[in-house]
Amino acid sequence: MIRILNAGDPALEQLLARHPAGREEAAARVREILAGVRDGGDQALCRYTARFDGINLAPEELKVKPEEISEAKKQVKGEFLAALAAAAENITAYHRRQLTNSWIEPGARGLLVGQLVRPLARVGVYVPGGTAAYPSSVLMNVLPARVAGVKEIAMVTPPDREGKINPHTLVAADLAGVTEIYKVGGAQAIAALAYGTQTIRPVDKIVGPGNLYVTLAKQQVFGLVDIDMLAGPSEVLVIADDSADPRHVAADMLSQAEHDPLARALLLTPDGRLAQAVKEELERQLNDLPRREIAAGSLASHGAIILTRDIAQAVDLANRFAPEHLELVVREPFSWLGRIATAGAVFLGPHAPEPLGDYLAGPSHVLPTGGTARFYSPLGVDTFLKRISVISCSREAFLEMAPHIIQLARVEGLDAHARAVEIRLDTSCRESEKS
């Protein structure tokens, strides 16, 4: 069961380190799959789908047909459609606030600089599937792209053993505005999006979480295409004081522990009684949890309750850990917000559990994991935009800046750079003499 540690315990360093294991062998297999799809196209996709997903599909069956989406709409409940619509409204509204505009700023004596903001033309979205359904992942990846103005969104997701996509996932894709859906998953799906096949055209960027093979495939095709981030196991770190309800804290920790045996659920608190109460509550709530074995394995191997000196020390440790999800279940959570430097998303107060962000609040739930919140940001509108610099210059401004450009170019040993400026100076001098 979950451990209770003191903040100075050496075992805490292992929790903070998060060293991934067993990636070398998986990376070699991924390279083989990527090469297979690059060279074999649709036939390789179908071969890998049969091997890994247990379903034989012909190339013409890879793309989801409109009638499959129509049939899916008949299979989902009205309550689900209402929940989906509410989530979509909040997600869209939140991401509209992230939009940035192009700008041009005139400077002194005729120097003009600016920036064009343009959406990517075509993106690929990976959605986990097979025996599971993640319609929320569809919305959280696709809607920010739509707000950004992306015209073509190709979604890939593994089929089930009957060669079908979960109807909830299909309905979510249709609502969000996905333009193409393909029945393919795993590293082979990433290869298809990056290299293209006879059926799937290549994209400019690949987003969306997946298993280790998907993550490694994204890593290996980066450079040919862009990616959002390298996703790892789910994480939640709760900072709580004696005002927290142990039932709530335990439930929030389990909401991440049930994802994966490698998921991390941590509680940092200066209150010993809360620590013990949460440990007992975790054991009680585990008893009737359908994914009990997964959650129990996560808590035992990667979870911990850490006793800190005070809340300030807990915040310092949280900044070192850089968690995917950070909950501040303390009396005045907003008073601590200014000290948070590294986290994917911060949840403030007793009524903001992590699932609020997973489904309905508005920000995308595609967040940095594994400590990468130190330098990654959550998926958002900027994920799907590119910036183009704009530069213009009057004759007067050019003449004023030219000597500095020549000096810098000469120091760097780039004579052609300097001459590209000097030749214009000569031209300007001759024009001045003529006038």
Short mmCIF file of C-alpha atoms in Angstrom, two decimals:
data_model
loop_
_atom_site.label_atom_id
_atom_site.label_comp_id
_atom_site.label_asym_id
_atom_site.label_seq_id
_atom_site.Cartn_x
_atom_site.Cartn_y
_atom_site.Cartn_z
CA MET A 1 0.00 0.00 0.00
CA ILE A 2 1.02 3.65 -0.21
CA ARG A 3 4.02 4.84 1.80
CA ILE A 4 4.18 7.70 4.28
CA LEU A 5 7.55 9.46 4.05
CA ASN A 6 9.17 12.45 5.67
CA ALA A 7 10.33 15.26 3.41
CA GLY A 8 13.95 14.40 4.11
CA ASP A 9 13.63 10.69 3.31
CA PRO A 10 16.12 9.52 0.60
CA ALA A 11 13.27 7.64 -1.10
CA LEU A 12 11.77 11.01 -1.96
CA GLU A 13 14.61 11.70 -4.37
CA GLN A 14 13.67 8.60 -6.36
CA LEU A 15 10.11 9.86 -6.66
CA LEU A 16 11.36 13.25 -7.86
CA ALA A 17 13.80 11.73 -10.36
CA ARG A 18 11.29 9.71 -12.43
CA HIS A 19 13.87 7.85 -14.49
CA PRO A 20 12.11 6.00 -17.34
CA ALA A 21 13.10 2.36 -17.70
CA GLY A 22 12.95 -0.17 -20.52
CA ARG A 23 12.84 2.34 -23.37
CA GLU A 24 15.80 1.07 -25.40
CA GLU A 25 14.15 -2.17 -26.54
CA ALA A 26 10.86 -0.42 -27.25
CA ALA A 27 12.65 2.32 -29.20
CA ALA A 28 14.27 -0.27 -31.46
CA ARG A 29 10.90 -1.87 -32.18
CA VAL A 30 9.42 1.53 -32.95
CA ARG A 31 12.19 2.30 -35.43
CA GLU A 32 11.37 -0.95 -37.21
CA ILE A 33 7.66 -0.11 -37.38
CA LEU A 34 8.31 3.41 -38.63
CA ALA A 35 10.56 2.12 -41.39
CA GLY A 36 8.02 -0.54 -42.29
CA VAL A 37 5.23 1.98 -42.81
CA ARG A 38 7.51 4.48 -44.55
CA ASP A 39 8.49 1.83 -47.08
CA GLY A 40 5.31 -0.27 -47.18
CA GLY A 41 2.49 2.27 -46.94
CA ASP A 42 -1.06 1.00 -46.53
CA GLN A 43 -0.06 -2.67 -46.75
CA ALA A 44 2.28 -2.25 -43.79
CA LEU A 45 -0.41 -0.38 -41.85
CA CYS A 46 -2.85 -3.24 -42.37
CA ARG A 47 -0.21 -5.81 -41.47
CA TYR A 48 0.65 -4.07 -38.18
CA THR A 49 -3.03 -3.54 -37.37
CA ALA A 50 -3.62 -7.27 -37.74
CA ARG A 51 -0.61 -8.06 -35.57
CA PHE A 52 -1.19 -5.58 -32.76
CA ASP A 53 -4.96 -5.01 -32.78
CA GLY A 54 -6.12 -8.43 -33.93
CA ILE A 55 -8.24 -7.23 -36.84
CA ASN A 56 -7.66 -7.69 -40.58
CA LEU A 57 -8.51 -4.54 -42.50
CA ALA A 58 -8.04 -3.86 -46.19
CA PRO A 59 -6.55 -0.48 -47.19
CA GLU A 60 -9.96 0.74 -48.36
CA GLU A 61 -11.37 0.03 -44.88
CA LEU A 62 -8.89 2.22 -43.01
CA LYS A 63 -10.84 5.44 -43.46
CA VAL A 64 -14.06 5.86 -41.48
CA LYS A 65 -17.04 6.33 -43.78
CA PRO A 66 -19.82 8.91 -43.25
CA GLU A 67 -22.37 6.15 -42.68
CA GLU A 68 -20.31 4.85 -39.76
CA ILE A 69 -20.58 8.25 -38.10
CA SER A 70 -24.33 8.37 -38.78
CA GLU A 71 -24.73 4.95 -37.18
CA ALA A 72 -22.65 6.03 -34.18
CA LYS A 73 -25.00 8.95 -33.52
CA LYS A 74 -27.86 6.49 -33.14
CA GLN A 75 -25.98 4.50 -30.50
CA VAL A 76 -25.15 7.21 -27.97
CA LYS A 77 -27.47 8.57 -25.29
CA GLY A 78 -28.87 12.06 -25.14
CA GLU A 79 -27.22 12.63 -21.77
CA PHE A 80 -23.85 11.97 -23.34
CA LEU A 81 -24.57 14.41 -26.17
CA ALA A 82 -25.55 17.08 -23.64
CA ALA A 83 -22.37 16.53 -21.63
CA LEU A 84 -20.28 16.59 -24.80
CA ALA A 85 -21.87 19.84 -25.95
CA ALA A 86 -21.30 21.49 -22.55
CA ALA A 87 -17.66 20.44 -22.57
CA ALA A 88 -17.17 21.61 -26.15
CA GLU A 89 -18.65 25.02 -25.34
CA ASN A 90 -16.30 25.56 -22.38
CA ILE A 91 -13.23 24.27 -24.22
CA THR A 92 -13.90 26.48 -27.23
CA ALA A 93 -14.56 29.58 -25.12
CA TYR A 94 -11.38 29.08 -23.10
CA HIS A 95 -9.16 28.65 -26.14
CA ARG A 96 -10.62 31.61 -28.00
CA ARG A 97 -9.06 33.77 -25.29
CA GLN A 98 -5.64 32.38 -26.27
CA LEU A 99 -5.75 33.66 -29.84
CA THR A 100 -2.95 36.06 -30.77
CA ASN A 101 -3.00 38.50 -33.66
CA SER A 102 -0.54 39.45 -36.35
CA TRP A 103 1.12 42.83 -35.77
CA ILE A 104 3.36 45.37 -37.49
CA GLU A 105 5.20 48.04 -35.52
CA PRO A 106 6.81 51.03 -37.26
CA GLY A 107 10.10 52.11 -35.68
CA ALA A 108 12.33 55.14 -35.85
CA ARG A 109 13.35 56.53 -39.29
CA GLY A 110 11.43 53.94 -41.25
CA LEU A 111 12.37 50.55 -39.78
CA LEU A 112 9.31 48.36 -39.75
CA VAL A 113 9.08 44.96 -38.01
CA GLY A 114 6.18 42.68 -37.33
CA GLN A 115 4.81 39.21 -37.03
CA LEU A 116 2.34 37.20 -39.06
CA VAL A 117 0.42 34.55 -37.13
CA ARG A 118 -0.79 31.69 -39.29
CA PRO A 119 -2.45 28.35 -38.48
CA LEU A 120 -0.85 25.08 -39.50
CA ALA A 121 -2.42 23.69 -42.65
CA ARG A 122 -2.82 20.05 -41.59
CA VAL A 123 -2.47 18.29 -38.23
CA GLY A 124 -2.82 14.73 -37.02
CA VAL A 125 -4.52 13.86 -33.75
CA TYR A 126 -3.84 10.58 -31.99
CA VAL A 127 -6.67 9.31 -29.76
CA PRO A 128 -6.20 6.13 -27.68
CA GLY A 129 -8.83 3.50 -28.47
CA GLY A 130 -9.23 -0.20 -28.99
CA THR A 131 -11.15 -1.49 -25.96
CA ALA A 132 -11.41 2.01 -24.42
CA ALA A 133 -13.17 5.22 -25.40
CA TYR A 134 -11.78 8.72 -24.85
CA PRO A 135 -14.18 11.24 -26.39
CA SER A 136 -12.83 13.88 -24.02
CA SER A 137 -9.38 13.45 -25.57
CA VAL A 138 -10.91 14.17 -28.97
CA LEU A 139 -12.34 17.49 -27.80
CA MET A 140 -9.22 18.52 -25.88
CA ASN A 141 -6.97 18.03 -28.91
CA VAL A 142 -9.22 19.02 -31.79
CA LEU A 143 -11.09 22.08 -30.54
CA PRO A 144 -7.96 24.18 -29.86
CA ALA A 145 -6.83 23.34 -33.40
CA ARG A 146 -10.18 24.44 -34.79
CA VAL A 147 -10.02 27.70 -32.84
CA ALA A 148 -6.52 28.27 -34.24
CA GLY A 149 -7.93 27.94 -37.75
CA VAL A 150 -6.48 24.58 -38.84
CA LYS A 151 -8.38 23.46 -41.94
CA GLU A 152 -7.46 19.76 -42.09
CA ILE A 153 -7.51 17.55 -38.99
CA ALA A 154 -6.80 13.86 -39.49
CA MET A 155 -7.61 11.67 -36.48
CA VAL A 156 -6.13 8.21 -35.95
CA THR A 157 -7.35 5.76 -33.33
CA PRO A 158 -7.03 1.98 -32.98
CA PRO A 159 -10.07 -0.13 -33.91
CA ASP A 160 -11.61 -2.81 -31.73
CA ARG A 161 -11.55 -6.53 -32.56
CA GLU A 162 -14.50 -6.01 -34.92
CA GLY A 163 -12.75 -3.27 -36.84
CA LYS A 164 -14.92 -0.52 -35.39
CA ILE A 165 -14.34 2.75 -33.54
CA ASN A 166 -16.23 3.40 -30.32
CA PRO A 167 -19.39 5.39 -31.20
CA HIS A 168 -18.73 7.95 -28.46
CA THR A 169 -15.34 8.71 -29.98
CA LEU A 170 -16.83 9.04 -33.47
CA VAL A 171 -19.59 11.37 -32.29
CA ALA A 172 -17.06 13.53 -30.44
CA ALA A 173 -14.87 13.70 -33.57
CA ASP A 174 -17.83 14.77 -35.69
CA LEU A 175 -18.87 17.44 -33.18
CA ALA A 176 -15.32 18.78 -32.85
CA GLY A 177 -14.83 19.13 -36.59
CA VAL A 178 -12.38 16.36 -37.46
CA THR A 179 -12.10 16.18 -41.25
CA GLU A 180 -10.75 12.59 -41.58
CA ILE A 181 -10.76 9.56 -39.26
CA TYR A 182 -8.62 6.46 -39.71
CA LYS A 183 -8.77 3.07 -37.99
CA VAL A 184 -5.14 2.72 -37.06
CA GLY A 185 -3.23 3.10 -33.82
CA GLY A 186 0.15 2.59 -32.21
CA ALA A 187 3.52 3.56 -33.67
CA GLN A 188 2.24 2.63 -37.12
CA ALA A 189 -0.37 5.39 -36.94
CA ILE A 190 2.30 7.95 -36.08
CA ALA A 191 4.35 6.71 -39.04
CA ALA A 192 1.39 7.12 -41.39
CA LEU A 193 0.81 10.70 -40.23
CA ALA A 194 4.49 11.59 -40.54
CA TYR A 195 5.43 9.87 -43.82
CA GLY A 196 2.04 9.48 -45.47
CA THR A 197 0.67 6.38 -47.18
CA GLN A 198 -1.52 5.76 -50.22
CA THR A 199 -4.57 6.53 -48.04
CA ILE A 200 -3.31 8.92 -45.36
CA ARG A 201 -1.64 12.15 -46.43
CA PRO A 202 1.23 13.41 -44.22
CA VAL A 203 0.59 16.16 -41.69
CA ASP A 204 2.58 19.11 -40.35
CA LYS A 205 2.17 18.28 -36.66
CA ILE A 206 1.09 15.30 -34.54
CA VAL A 207 -0.63 15.79 -31.18
CA GLY A 208 -2.33 13.61 -28.64
CA PRO A 209 -1.30 11.19 -25.90
CA GLY A 210 -0.66 7.47 -26.32
CA ASN A 211 1.24 4.56 -24.85
CA LEU A 212 5.03 4.21 -24.72
CA TYR A 213 5.25 3.11 -28.38
CA VAL A 214 3.21 6.09 -29.54
CA THR A 215 5.36 8.45 -27.48
CA LEU A 216 8.61 7.00 -28.80
CA ALA A 217 7.29 7.12 -32.36
CA LYS A 218 6.46 10.81 -31.96
CA GLN A 219 9.94 11.39 -30.59
CA GLN A 220 11.55 9.64 -33.57
CA VAL A 221 9.58 11.47 -36.28
CA PHE A 222 10.10 14.88 -34.66
CA GLY A 223 11.94 17.09 -37.10
CA LEU A 224 10.15 15.67 -40.10
CA VAL A 225 6.97 16.87 -38.42
CA ASP A 226 6.36 18.81 -35.24
CA ILE A 227 4.82 17.24 -32.14
CA ASP A 228 3.05 18.62 -29.09
CA MET A 229 5.03 16.92 -26.31
CA LEU A 230 6.23 13.54 -25.07
CA ALA A 231 3.51 12.23 -22.81
CA GLY A 232 4.24 9.89 -19.92
CA PRO A 233 2.18 8.29 -17.14
CA SER A 234 -0.48 10.44 -15.46
CA GLU A 235 0.39 12.39 -12.33
CA VAL A 236 -1.37 14.23 -9.54
CA LEU A 237 0.26 15.99 -6.62
CA VAL A 238 -2.03 17.23 -3.85
CA ILE A 239 -0.91 19.82 -1.33
CA ALA A 240 -3.33 19.81 1.61
CA ASP A 241 -3.61 21.21 5.10
CA ASP A 242 -5.84 20.23 8.01
CA SER A 243 -8.86 21.86 6.34
CA ALA A 244 -8.90 19.17 3.63
CA ASP A 245 -11.41 16.33 3.64
CA PRO A 246 -9.42 13.05 3.54
CA ARG A 247 -12.17 11.43 1.46
CA HIS A 248 -11.76 14.08 -1.24
CA VAL A 249 -7.97 13.86 -1.25
CA ALA A 250 -8.02 10.06 -1.49
CA ALA A 251 -10.58 10.14 -4.31
CA ASP A 252 -8.49 12.65 -6.26
CA MET A 253 -5.36 10.55 -5.88
CA LEU A 254 -7.20 7.47 -7.10
CA SER A 255 -8.55 9.38 -10.10
CA GLN A 256 -5.00 9.34 -11.47
CA ALA A 257 -3.80 6.04 -9.99
CA GLU A 258 -6.52 4.16 -11.90
CA HIS A 259 -5.03 5.25 -15.24
CA ASP A 260 -1.91 3.13 -15.21
CA PRO A 261 0.29 1.12 -12.80
CA LEU A 262 3.00 3.67 -13.64
CA ALA A 263 0.83 6.66 -12.71
CA ARG A 264 1.93 8.80 -9.77
CA ALA A 265 -0.34 10.06 -7.01
CA LEU A 266 1.32 12.09 -4.25
CA LEU A 267 0.07 13.94 -1.19
CA LEU A 268 2.22 16.59 0.48
CA THR A 269 0.97 17.78 3.86
CA PRO A 270 2.33 19.05 7.16
CA ASP A 271 -0.59 17.40 9.02
CA GLY A 272 0.17 13.90 10.31
CA ARG A 273 -3.43 13.16 11.13
CA LEU A 274 -4.54 14.01 7.61
CA ALA A 275 -1.77 11.81 6.22
CA GLN A 276 -2.96 8.79 8.19
CA ALA A 277 -6.63 9.50 7.43
CA VAL A 278 -5.91 9.70 3.68
CA LYS A 279 -3.97 6.43 3.79
CA GLU A 280 -6.91 4.68 5.48
CA GLU A 281 -9.35 6.28 3.06
CA LEU A 282 -7.33 5.11 0.07
CA GLU A 283 -7.55 1.52 1.34
CA ARG A 284 -11.29 1.84 1.89
CA GLN A 285 -12.05 3.40 -1.50
CA LEU A 286 -9.88 0.88 -3.32
CA ASN A 287 -12.13 -1.96 -2.20
CA ASP A 288 -14.95 -1.19 -4.61
CA LEU A 289 -12.96 0.45 -7.41
CA PRO A 290 -13.41 -1.44 -10.73
CA ARG A 291 -9.79 -0.73 -11.68
CA ARG A 292 -8.59 -1.68 -8.21
CA GLU A 293 -5.53 -3.69 -9.26
CA ILE A 294 -4.21 -0.94 -11.51
CA ALA A 295 -4.73 1.76 -8.87
CA ALA A 296 -3.27 -0.35 -6.07
CA GLY A 297 -0.18 -1.08 -8.14
CA SER A 298 0.26 2.61 -8.88
CA LEU A 299 -0.02 3.64 -5.23
CA ALA A 300 2.32 0.91 -4.01
CA SER A 301 5.06 1.48 -6.59
CA HIS A 302 4.85 5.16 -7.46
CA GLY A 303 2.63 6.82 -4.87
CA ALA A 304 3.51 8.43 -1.55
CA ILE A 305 2.22 10.59 1.26
CA ILE A 306 4.96 13.03 2.24
CA LEU A 307 5.03 14.85 5.56
CA THR A 308 6.46 18.34 5.14
CA ARG A 309 7.50 20.97 7.63
CA ASP A 310 4.82 23.37 6.38
CA ILE A 311 2.90 24.31 3.24
CA ALA A 312 5.81 26.43 1.98
CA GLN A 313 8.08 23.38 1.91
CA ALA A 314 5.34 21.42 0.17
CA VAL A 315 5.15 24.09 -2.55
CA ASP A 316 8.93 24.04 -2.98
CA LEU A 317 8.87 20.25 -3.41
CA ALA A 318 5.98 20.52 -5.86
CA ASN A 319 7.98 22.97 -7.98
CA ARG A 320 10.84 20.46 -8.06
CA PHE A 321 8.48 17.65 -9.05
CA ALA A 322 6.75 19.75 -11.76
CA PRO A 323 3.55 17.65 -11.73
CA GLU A 324 1.05 17.25 -14.51
CA HIS A 325 -1.80 18.11 -12.12
CA LEU A 326 -1.30 20.11 -8.93
CA GLU A 327 -4.12 20.48 -6.40
CA LEU A 328 -3.96 23.12 -3.66
CA VAL A 329 -6.49 21.92 -1.09
CA VAL A 330 -5.61 24.50 1.54
CA ARG A 331 -7.44 27.30 3.33
CA GLU A 332 -6.33 30.13 1.04
CA PRO A 333 -5.20 28.49 -2.18
CA PHE A 334 -4.96 31.72 -4.18
CA SER A 335 -2.40 33.08 -1.73
CA TRP A 336 -0.01 30.29 -2.82
CA LEU A 337 -0.63 30.55 -6.56
CA GLY A 338 2.10 33.14 -7.06
CA ARG A 339 4.70 30.68 -5.77
CA ILE A 340 3.79 27.94 -8.25
CA ALA A 341 6.46 27.86 -10.95
CA THR A 342 6.14 24.42 -12.56
CA ALA A 343 2.91 22.51 -13.14
CA GLY A 344 0.77 21.47 -16.08
CA ALA A 345 -2.46 22.65 -14.45
CA VAL A 346 -3.26 23.99 -10.99
CA PHE A 347 -6.55 23.22 -9.23
CA LEU A 348 -7.48 25.60 -6.43
CA GLY A 349 -9.66 24.74 -3.46
CA PRO A 350 -11.86 21.84 -2.34
CA HIS A 351 -14.34 22.11 -5.22
CA ALA A 352 -11.81 21.87 -8.06
CA PRO A 353 -10.88 18.18 -8.32
CA GLU A 354 -8.62 17.04 -11.15
CA PRO A 355 -11.50 15.48 -13.19
CA LEU A 356 -12.97 18.99 -13.52
CA GLY A 357 -10.02 19.78 -15.75
CA ASP A 358 -10.12 16.43 -17.51
CA TYR A 359 -13.63 16.96 -18.80
CA LEU A 360 -15.41 20.28 -18.47
CA ALA A 361 -13.55 23.34 -17.14
CA GLY A 362 -12.17 24.43 -20.52
CA PRO A 363 -8.35 24.19 -20.58
CA SER A 364 -7.05 21.24 -22.57
CA HIS A 365 -6.23 18.21 -20.47
CA VAL A 366 -3.21 17.44 -22.68
CA LEU A 367 -0.55 18.43 -20.16
CA PRO A 368 3.21 17.98 -19.67
CA THR A 369 4.21 14.96 -17.57
CA GLY A 370 7.41 13.44 -16.21
CA GLY A 371 8.76 16.77 -14.96
CA THR A 372 8.53 18.40 -18.40
CA ALA A 373 6.27 21.12 -16.99
CA ARG A 374 9.63 22.80 -16.35
CA PHE A 375 9.69 23.71 -20.05
CA TYR A 376 6.51 22.45 -21.76
CA SER A 377 3.13 24.17 -21.70
CA PRO A 378 -0.32 22.58 -21.96
CA LEU A 379 -1.66 21.98 -25.44
CA GLY A 380 -3.46 25.10 -26.60
CA VAL A 381 -4.12 27.37 -29.54
CA ASP A 382 -0.42 28.25 -29.80
CA THR A 383 0.28 24.55 -30.42
CA PHE A 384 -1.35 24.94 -33.83
CA LEU A 385 -0.03 28.35 -34.83
CA LYS A 386 3.23 29.41 -36.43
CA ARG A 387 4.80 32.87 -36.46
CA ILE A 388 6.37 34.54 -39.48
CA SER A 389 8.68 37.51 -38.94
CA VAL A 390 8.14 40.64 -41.05
CA ILE A 391 10.93 43.18 -41.74
CA SER A 392 10.96 46.29 -43.89
CA CYS A 393 13.37 49.22 -43.92
CA SER A 394 13.50 52.72 -45.39
CA ARG A 395 16.65 54.06 -47.06
CA GLU A 396 17.30 56.35 -44.10
CA ALA A 397 17.02 53.58 -41.52
CA PHE A 398 19.20 51.27 -43.63
CA LEU A 399 21.98 53.86 -43.89
CA GLU A 400 21.91 54.36 -40.13
CA MET A 401 22.12 50.62 -39.33
CA ALA A 402 24.49 49.52 -42.09
CA PRO A 403 27.80 50.17 -40.25
CA HIS A 404 26.68 48.04 -37.30
CA ILE A 405 25.62 45.19 -39.61
CA ILE A 406 28.97 45.29 -41.41
CA GLN A 407 30.89 45.31 -38.14
CA LEU A 408 29.03 42.27 -36.76
CA ALA A 409 29.33 40.36 -40.04
CA ARG A 410 33.10 40.98 -40.27
CA VAL A 411 33.63 39.78 -36.69
CA GLU A 412 31.84 36.55 -37.56
CA GLY A 413 33.91 36.13 -40.72
CA LEU A 414 30.89 36.28 -43.02
CA ASP A 415 32.18 38.58 -45.74
CA ALA A 416 29.26 38.00 -48.13
CA HIS A 417 26.89 39.23 -45.43
CA ALA A 418 28.90 42.42 -45.10
CA ARG A 419 29.13 42.89 -48.87
CA ALA A 420 25.34 42.52 -49.24
CA VAL A 421 25.12 45.67 -47.13
CA GLU A 422 28.14 47.47 -48.59
CA ILE A 423 26.88 47.12 -52.16
CA ARG A 424 23.72 48.93 -51.15
CA LEU A 425 25.78 51.67 -49.51
CA ASP A 426 27.63 52.14 -52.77
CA THR A 427 24.34 52.34 -54.64
CA SER A 428 22.98 54.88 -52.14
CA CYS A 429 26.09 57.01 -52.44
CA ARG A 430 25.88 57.09 -56.25
CA GLU A 431 22.20 57.99 -56.08
CA SER A 432 22.99 60.82 -53.66
CA GLU A 433 25.71 62.16 -55.98
CA LYS A 434 23.34 62.15 -58.95
CA SER A 435 20.72 64.04 -57.00
#
